[in-house]
Coordinates of C-alpha atoms and ligand atoms in Angstrom, one line a residue:
X1 CA 0.0 0.0 0.0
X2 CA 1.3 3.5 -0.8
X3 CA 1.8 5.7 2.2
X4 CA 3.5 9.0 3.1
X5 CA 5.3 8.6 6.4
X6 CA 6.8 11.5 8.4
X7 CA 9.8 10.4 10.4
X8 CA 11.0 13.1 12.9
X9 CA 14.6 13.2 14.1
X10 CA 15.7 11.1 11.1
X11 CA 19.1 12.6 11.0
X12 CA 20.0 11.5 14.5
X13 CA 21.4 8.2 15.8
X14 CA 18.3 5.9 15.9
X15 CA 16.3 8.0 13.5
X16 CA 18.9 7.6 10.7
X17 CA 18.7 3.8 11.1
X18 CA 14.9 4.0 11.0
X19 CA 14.9 6.1 7.9
X20 CA 17.4 3.8 6.1
X21 CA 15.4 0.7 7.0
X22 CA 12.0 2.1 5.8
X23 CA 13.5 3.7 2.6
X24 CA 15.2 0.4 1.7
X25 CA 12.5 -2.1 2.8
X26 CA 9.4 -0.1 1.6
X27 CA 9.9 1.4 -1.8
X28 CA 6.2 2.0 -2.0
X29 CA 6.3 4.4 1.0
X30 CA 7.3 8.1 0.6
X31 CA 9.6 8.8 3.5
X32 CA 9.7 12.4 4.7
X33 CA 12.6 13.0 7.1
X34 CA 12.0 16.1 9.3
X35 CA 14.9 17.2 11.3
X36 CA 16.1 20.5 12.8
X37 CA 19.8 19.4 12.5
X38 CA 20.8 20.2 16.0
X39 CA 24.3 19.2 17.1
X40 CA 23.0 15.6 17.2
X41 CA 21.5 15.6 13.7
X42 CA 23.8 14.9 10.8
X43 CA 22.9 14.3 7.2
X44 CA 26.2 12.4 6.7
X45 CA 24.4 9.5 8.5
X46 CA 22.1 9.1 5.4
X47 CA 24.5 9.6 2.5
X48 CA 23.9 6.1 1.2
X49 CA 20.1 6.6 0.7
X50 CA 19.8 10.4 0.1
X51 CA 19.2 10.0 -3.6
X52 CA 16.5 7.2 -3.4
X53 CA 13.3 8.3 -5.1
X54 CA 11.1 7.5 -2.1
X55 CA 13.2 9.7 0.3
X56 CA 12.9 13.4 1.0
X57 CA 14.6 15.6 3.7
X58 CA 13.0 18.6 5.2
X59 CA 14.8 20.9 7.6
X60 CA 12.5 22.2 10.3
X61 CA 11.6 22.4 14.0
X62 CA 8.9 20.3 15.6
X63 CA 8.1 23.2 18.0
X64 CA 7.3 25.6 15.1
X65 CA 3.5 25.3 14.9
X66 CA 3.1 27.2 11.7
X67 CA 5.8 25.2 9.9
X68 CA 4.3 21.9 11.1
X69 CA 0.8 22.9 10.0
X70 CA 2.1 23.9 6.6
X71 CA 3.8 20.5 6.3
X72 CA 0.5 18.7 7.0
X73 CA -1.3 21.0 4.6
X74 CA 1.3 20.2 1.8
X75 CA 1.9 16.5 2.1
X76 CA -0.7 13.7 2.5
X77 CA 0.8 12.4 5.7
X78 CA -0.6 9.0 6.7
X79 CA 1.6 8.3 9.7
X80 CA 4.2 9.9 12.0
X81 CA 7.1 8.0 13.5
X82 CA 8.3 10.5 16.1
X83 CA 11.9 10.3 17.3
X84 CA 13.0 14.0 17.3
X85 CA 14.1 14.9 20.8
X86 CA 16.8 16.2 23.0
X87 CA 18.1 12.8 24.1
X88 CA 21.1 13.2 26.4
X89 CA 20.5 13.0 30.2
X90 CA 23.6 15.1 31.1
X91 CA 22.6 17.9 28.8
X92 CA 19.1 17.8 30.3
X93 CA 20.7 18.5 33.7
X94 CA 22.4 21.6 32.2
X95 CA 19.4 22.9 30.3
X96 CA 16.1 21.4 31.4
X97 CA 13.9 24.0 29.7
X98 CA 15.3 23.1 26.3
X99 CA 14.2 19.5 26.9
X100 CA 10.7 20.6 27.9
X101 CA 10.4 22.7 24.8
X102 CA 11.5 20.1 22.3
X103 CA 10.3 16.9 23.9
X104 CA 7.0 18.1 25.4
X105 CA 5.9 21.1 23.3
X106 CA 7.3 19.6 20.1
X107 CA 5.3 16.4 20.6
X108 CA 2.2 18.4 21.4
X109 CA 2.6 20.4 18.2
X110 CA 2.8 17.3 16.1
X111 CA -0.1 15.6 17.8
X112 CA -2.2 18.7 17.3
X113 CA -1.4 18.9 13.6
X114 CA -2.5 15.2 13.3
X115 CA -5.8 16.1 15.2
X116 CA -6.4 19.1 12.8
X117 CA -5.5 17.5 9.5
X118 CA -6.6 13.9 10.0
X119 CA -10.3 14.5 9.7
X120 CA -11.3 11.3 8.0
X121 CA -10.4 7.6 7.8
X122 CA -8.6 7.7 11.1
X123 CA -8.2 3.9 11.0
X124 CA -5.6 4.3 8.3
X125 CA -3.5 6.8 10.3
X126 CA -1.0 6.3 13.1
X127 CA 1.1 8.4 15.4
X128 CA 4.0 6.3 16.7
X129 CA 5.8 7.7 19.7
X130 CA 9.3 6.4 20.1
X131 CA 10.0 6.6 23.9
X132 CA 12.4 5.4 26.5
X133 CA 12.5 3.1 29.5
X134 CA 13.8 6.0 31.5
X135 CA 10.2 7.1 32.1
X136 CA 9.8 4.3 34.5
X137 CA 12.6 5.6 36.8
X138 CA 15.2 3.4 38.5
X139 CA 15.2 -0.3 39.5
X140 CA 17.0 -1.8 42.5
X141 CA 18.9 -5.1 42.1
X142 CA 15.9 -7.1 41.0
X143 CA 12.8 -6.7 38.9
X144 CA 12.1 -5.4 35.3
X145 CA 10.2 -2.6 33.6
X146 CA 7.2 -3.7 31.6
X147 CA 4.2 -2.1 30.0
X148 CA 2.5 -2.2 33.4
X149 CA 5.2 -0.3 35.3
X150 CA 4.2 3.1 36.7
X151 CA 5.8 6.2 35.4
X152 CA 8.4 7.6 37.8
X153 CA 10.9 9.7 35.8
X154 CA 13.9 11.2 37.7
X155 CA 15.9 13.3 35.2
X156 CA 14.6 16.3 33.3
X157 CA 15.1 14.3 30.1
X158 CA 13.1 11.3 31.4
X159 CA 10.4 13.7 32.8
X160 CA 10.1 15.4 29.4
X161 CA 9.7 12.1 27.6
X162 CA 7.1 11.0 30.2
X163 CA 5.2 14.3 29.6
X164 CA 5.3 13.6 25.9
X165 CA 4.0 10.0 26.4
X166 CA 1.2 11.3 28.6
X167 CA 0.1 13.7 25.8
X168 CA 0.2 11.0 23.2
X169 CA -2.2 8.8 25.4
X170 CA -4.4 11.9 26.1
X171 CA -4.9 12.4 22.3
X172 CA -5.8 8.7 22.0
X173 CA -8.5 8.9 24.7
X174 CA -9.8 12.4 24.0
X175 CA -9.6 12.6 20.2
X176 CA -9.4 8.9 19.3
X177 CA -6.1 9.6 17.5
X178 CA -4.6 6.2 16.6
X179 CA -1.4 5.9 18.5
X180 CA 1.2 3.4 19.7
X181 CA 4.1 3.9 22.0
X182 CA 7.3 1.9 22.5
X183 CA 9.7 2.4 25.5
X184 CA 13.2 1.0 24.7
X185 CA 16.3 0.5 26.7
X186 CA 19.8 1.8 25.8
X187 CA 20.7 1.5 22.1
X188 CA 24.2 1.2 20.7
X189 CA 25.8 0.9 17.2
X190 CA 27.1 3.1 14.4
X191 CA 26.3 6.8 14.1
X192 CA 25.7 7.3 17.9
X193 CA 26.9 10.8 18.9
X194 CA 30.0 10.5 21.1
X195 CA 28.5 12.1 24.1
X196 CA 26.9 8.7 25.0
X197 CA 28.9 6.2 26.9
X198 CA 29.9 3.6 24.3
X199 CA 31.2 5.9 21.5
X200 CA 32.7 8.3 24.1
X201 CA 34.8 5.5 25.6
X202 CA 35.9 4.3 22.1
X203 CA 36.9 7.8 21.1
X204 CA 38.7 8.6 24.3
X205 CA 40.7 5.4 24.1
X206 CA 41.6 6.1 20.5
X207 CA 42.8 9.6 21.6
X208 CA 44.6 8.2 24.7
X209 CA 42.4 10.5 26.9
X210 CA 40.9 9.6 30.3
X211 CA 37.8 7.4 30.1
X212 CA 35.3 8.9 32.6
X213 CA 33.2 6.5 34.6
X214 CA 30.5 8.2 36.8
X215 CA 30.5 7.4 40.5
X216 CA 31.7 3.8 41.1
X217 CA 30.5 2.5 37.7
X218 CA 28.0 0.3 39.5
X219 CA 25.0 1.5 37.5
X220 CA 23.4 -1.0 35.2
X221 CA 22.0 -0.6 31.7
X222 CA 20.3 -3.0 29.3
X223 CA 21.9 -2.6 25.9
X224 CA 20.3 -3.2 22.5
X225 CA 21.8 -3.2 19.0
X226 CA 20.2 -0.3 17.3
X227 CA 19.0 -2.3 14.2
X228 CA 17.2 -4.6 16.6
X229 CA 15.3 -1.6 17.9
X230 CA 14.5 -0.6 14.3
X231 CA 13.1 -4.1 13.5
X232 CA 10.9 -3.8 16.6
X233 CA 9.7 -0.3 15.4
X234 CA 8.8 -1.8 12.0
X235 CA 6.8 -4.7 13.6
X236 CA 5.0 -2.3 16.0
X237 CA 4.3 0.2 13.2
X238 CA 2.7 -2.5 11.0
X239 CA 1.2 -4.9 13.6
X240 CA 1.1 -3.2 17.0
X241 CA -2.2 -2.8 18.7
X242 CA -3.4 0.8 18.5
X243 CA -3.5 2.6 21.9
X244 CA -1.0 0.1 23.3
X245 CA 2.5 0.3 24.7
X246 CA 5.4 -2.1 24.0
X247 CA 8.6 -2.2 26.1
X248 CA 11.7 -3.2 24.2
X249 CA 15.1 -4.4 25.6
X250 CA 18.1 -6.5 24.9
X251 CA 17.9 -8.8 27.9
X252 CA 21.5 -7.7 28.2
X253 CA 22.4 -6.0 31.5
X254 CA 25.8 -4.6 32.1
X255 CA 27.3 -2.7 35.0
X256 CA 29.0 0.4 33.5
X257 CA 32.4 -0.5 34.8
X258 CA 32.3 -4.1 33.3
X259 CA 31.1 -2.7 30.0
X260 CA 33.9 -0.1 29.9
X261 CA 36.5 -2.8 30.7
X262 CA 35.1 -5.0 27.9
X263 CA 35.5 -2.1 25.5
X264 CA 39.0 -1.5 26.8
X265 CA 39.9 -5.1 26.2
X266 CA 38.5 -5.1 22.6
X267 CA 40.3 -1.8 21.9
X268 CA 43.6 -3.2 23.0
X269 CA 43.2 -6.1 20.6
X270 CA 42.0 -3.8 17.7
X271 CA 44.8 -1.2 18.2
X272 CA 47.5 -3.8 18.9
X273 CA 48.2 -2.4 22.3
X274 CA 49.5 -4.5 25.2
X275 CA 46.7 -6.1 27.2
X276 CA 45.6 -3.7 30.1
X277 CA 46.8 -0.5 28.4
X278 CA 43.3 1.0 27.8
X279 CA 42.0 0.1 31.3
X280 CA 44.7 2.4 32.7
X281 CA 42.8 5.3 31.2
X282 CA 39.7 4.6 33.3
X283 CA 39.0 7.6 35.6
X284 CA 36.2 7.6 38.2
X285 CA 34.6 11.1 38.1
X286 CA 31.8 12.8 40.0
X287 CA 28.5 11.0 39.7
X288 CA 25.6 12.2 37.5
X289 CA 23.0 14.0 39.6
X290 CA 20.0 11.8 40.3
X291 CA 21.8 8.9 38.5
X292 CA 19.3 6.0 37.9
X293 CA 20.8 2.8 39.3
X294 CA 19.5 0.2 37.0
X295 CA 17.3 -0.3 33.9
X296 CA 16.1 -3.7 32.7
X297 CA 13.3 -4.6 30.4
X298 CA 10.8 -7.4 30.4
X299 CA 10.1 -7.6 26.6
X300 CA 7.8 -10.6 26.7
X301 CA 4.8 -8.7 25.2
X302 CA 6.6 -7.8 21.9
X303 CA 8.2 -11.3 21.9
X304 CA 4.9 -13.2 22.2
X305 CA 2.6 -10.8 20.3
X306 CA 4.9 -9.8 17.4
X307 CA 7.6 -12.5 17.4
X308 CA 10.5 -10.0 18.0
X309 CA 13.8 -10.9 19.6
X310 CA 17.3 -9.4 19.5
X311 CA 19.2 -10.8 16.5
X312 CA 22.8 -10.6 17.5
X313 CA 24.8 -11.1 20.7
X314 CA 26.4 -8.2 22.6
X315 CA 29.9 -9.4 21.9
X316 CA 29.1 -9.3 18.2
X317 CA 27.4 -5.9 18.4
X318 CA 30.3 -4.3 20.4
X319 CA 32.8 -5.7 17.9
X320 CA 30.8 -4.3 15.0
X321 CA 30.4 -1.0 16.8
X322 CA 34.1 -0.6 17.5
X323 CA 35.0 -1.6 13.9
X324 CA 32.6 1.0 12.6
X325 CA 34.0 3.8 14.7
X326 CA 37.6 2.9 13.9
X327 CA 36.8 2.8 10.2
X328 CA 34.9 6.2 10.2
X329 CA 37.4 8.7 11.7
X330 CA 36.1 11.4 9.4
X331 CA 32.6 11.0 10.7
X332 CA 33.8 11.4 14.3
X333 CA 36.0 14.3 13.3
X334 CA 33.0 16.1 11.7
X335 CA 30.5 15.6 14.5
X336 CA 32.9 16.7 17.2
X337 CA 34.4 19.7 15.4
X338 CA 32.0 22.4 16.5
X339 CA 30.1 22.8 19.7
X340 CA 31.1 19.4 21.0
X341 CA 34.4 20.7 22.4
X342 CA 32.5 23.3 24.5
X343 CA 30.1 20.7 25.9
X344 CA 33.0 18.3 26.7
X345 CA 34.8 21.1 28.6
X346 CA 31.7 21.9 30.7
X347 CA 30.7 18.3 31.4
X348 CA 34.1 16.7 32.1
X349 CA 37.0 19.2 32.6
X350 CA 35.3 21.9 34.6
X351 CA 33.3 19.3 36.6
X352 CA 36.5 17.5 37.6
X353 CA 38.0 20.8 38.9
X354 CA 34.8 21.3 41.0
X355 CA 35.3 17.9 42.7
Ligands
NAD1 P1 19.7 11.8 18.9 O1 20.0 12.9 19.9 O2 20.8 11.1 18.3 O3 18.8 12.4 17.7 C1 17.8 13.3 17.9 C2 17.4 14.0 16.5 O4 16.3 14.9 16.7 C3 18.6 14.8 15.9 O5 18.7 14.5 14.6 C4 18.1 16.2 16.1 O6 18.6 17.1 15.1 C5 16.6 16.1 16.1 N1 15.9 17.2 16.7 C6 16.2 17.6 18.0 N2 15.3 18.7 18.3 C7 14.5 18.8 17.2 C8 13.5 19.7 16.8 N3 13.1 20.7 17.7 N4 12.9 19.6 15.6 C9 13.2 18.6 14.8 N5 14.3 17.8 15.0 C10 14.9 17.9 16.2 O7 18.7 10.8 19.6 P2 18.6 9.2 19.5 O8 19.5 8.6 20.5 O9 18.7 8.8 18.1 O10 17.1 9.0 20.1 C11 16.0 9.1 19.2 C12 14.7 9.0 19.9 O11 14.7 7.7 20.6 C13 14.5 10.0 21.1 O12 13.1 10.3 21.1 C14 14.9 9.2 22.3 O13 14.2 9.7 23.5 C15 14.5 7.8 22.0 N6 15.2 6.7 22.6 C16 16.6 6.7 22.5 C17 17.3 5.7 23.1 C18 18.8 5.6 23.0 O14 19.4 4.7 23.7 N7 19.5 6.5 22.3 C19 16.6 4.6 23.7 C20 15.2 4.7 23.8 C21 14.5 5.7 23.2
DAU2 O1 17.6 3.9 28.5 C1 17.4 4.6 27.3 C2 18.2 5.9 27.4 O2 19.5 5.5 27.2 C3 17.8 6.8 26.3 O3 16.4 7.2 26.5 C4 18.7 8.1 26.2 O4 18.3 8.9 25.2 C5 20.1 7.6 26.1 O5 21.0 8.7 26.2 C6 20.5 6.5 27.2 O6 20.5 7.2 28.5 P1 21.7 6.8 29.5 O7 21.8 8.0 30.4 O8 21.5 5.5 30.1 O9 23.0 6.7 28.5 P2 24.4 7.3 28.6 O10 25.2 6.7 27.4 O11 24.5 8.8 28.8 O12 25.0 6.6 29.9 C7 25.0 5.2 30.1 C8 25.5 5.0 31.5 O13 26.9 5.3 31.6 C9 24.9 5.8 32.6 O14 24.7 5.0 33.7 C10 25.8 6.9 32.8 C11 27.2 6.3 32.5 N1 28.2 7.2 32.0 C12 27.9 8.0 30.9 C13 28.8 8.9 30.3 C14 28.4 9.7 29.1 C15 29.5 7.3 32.5 O15 29.8 6.6 33.5 N2 30.4 8.1 31.9 C16 30.1 8.9 30.9 O16 31.0 9.7 30.4

């Protein structure tokens, strides 16, 4: 079936994988990629598909109501897959209002355009909210987040994503807008901006710089290969029950310090350094404020209803990720060449002096 799909945030990390997947797998869909191109958005992520006839890029801001309305008036949009967001917890601690603006207001503007422009045949429409497990807060040593977990966000980022999720459900109940939400755990893989743990560690080892581990490195995250998240999004988009939520995770929990040591070991092998060299770069730094202790996902609903499961092991995914970063130095150079240095100085260098 022909469809016009608006993907927001398609120049970012996960968004670019979603765009590539839909462009390549569904030639009958017209894919509109709407992105503001903040520091995290980069069209280099999509060079391989930018000339495909079913792909179009539009630069714009989801908080700009006039622009979004104009977009809906111009294109026959059937569905929205909404990923555009400010996504980094540490930045949300520095600038909470920026996160509220983009993540809450931006989502509301998109929902409202759907409400205004989708006036008939609502059953063929869909607003898909790509959300995070961070809305559920922090786990202790046991237990898992599932679709039944209550919302308990603890960082400005998580609270802004929770606010957006609530709005999406409110539009479902109040206006019968067809929606679906998925809440996923930590993604990793190619094209992730090196402010996030895994690419930051790889880059710092490459540059022989200190590898910052927050607190004691005891916090636990459940890591998922980004293309496995994309396959889940595809399944939910096509077969997920409207009005429902799906939690997605890798069943792959790692303490930060163990993960960092694993990357150090792989990097020693890849760079031909003596075993133990990269580990010497590990530096314990001041903890993140309100640092959530553990995330872990019970993904049994998406497994049983939609037959999804992760496709590769973590060892394989980490190896592929490291290989990708080592073979794309120009990408790393480009994304870190402008405001990244200023952010790094504020987050790591000035913070250490404050200790
Ligand atoms: P990212 O920061 O790499 O990309 C975000 C993209 O949104 C960028 O291309 C940026 O330019 C764009 N954007 C930001 N503000 C915008 C605006 N006002 N208008 C239009 N575009 C704007 O983020 P990511 O890690 O790829 O995450 C994508 C989505 O998935 C987010 O909604 C995030 O909350 C969610 N998510 C991320 C993870 C993860 O591990 N990275 C896990 C679960 C859910
Ligand atoms: O769980 C899903 C979420 O995962 C997404 O919603 C977010 O968009 C994404 O950024 C990610 O959030 P985290 O805060 O878990 O990811 P981050 O890579 O920033 O950090 C992972 C863990 O590593 C976390 O416990 C903090 C720690 N850390 C992070 C950095 C950047 C360090 O110890 N040192 C660092 O320098």
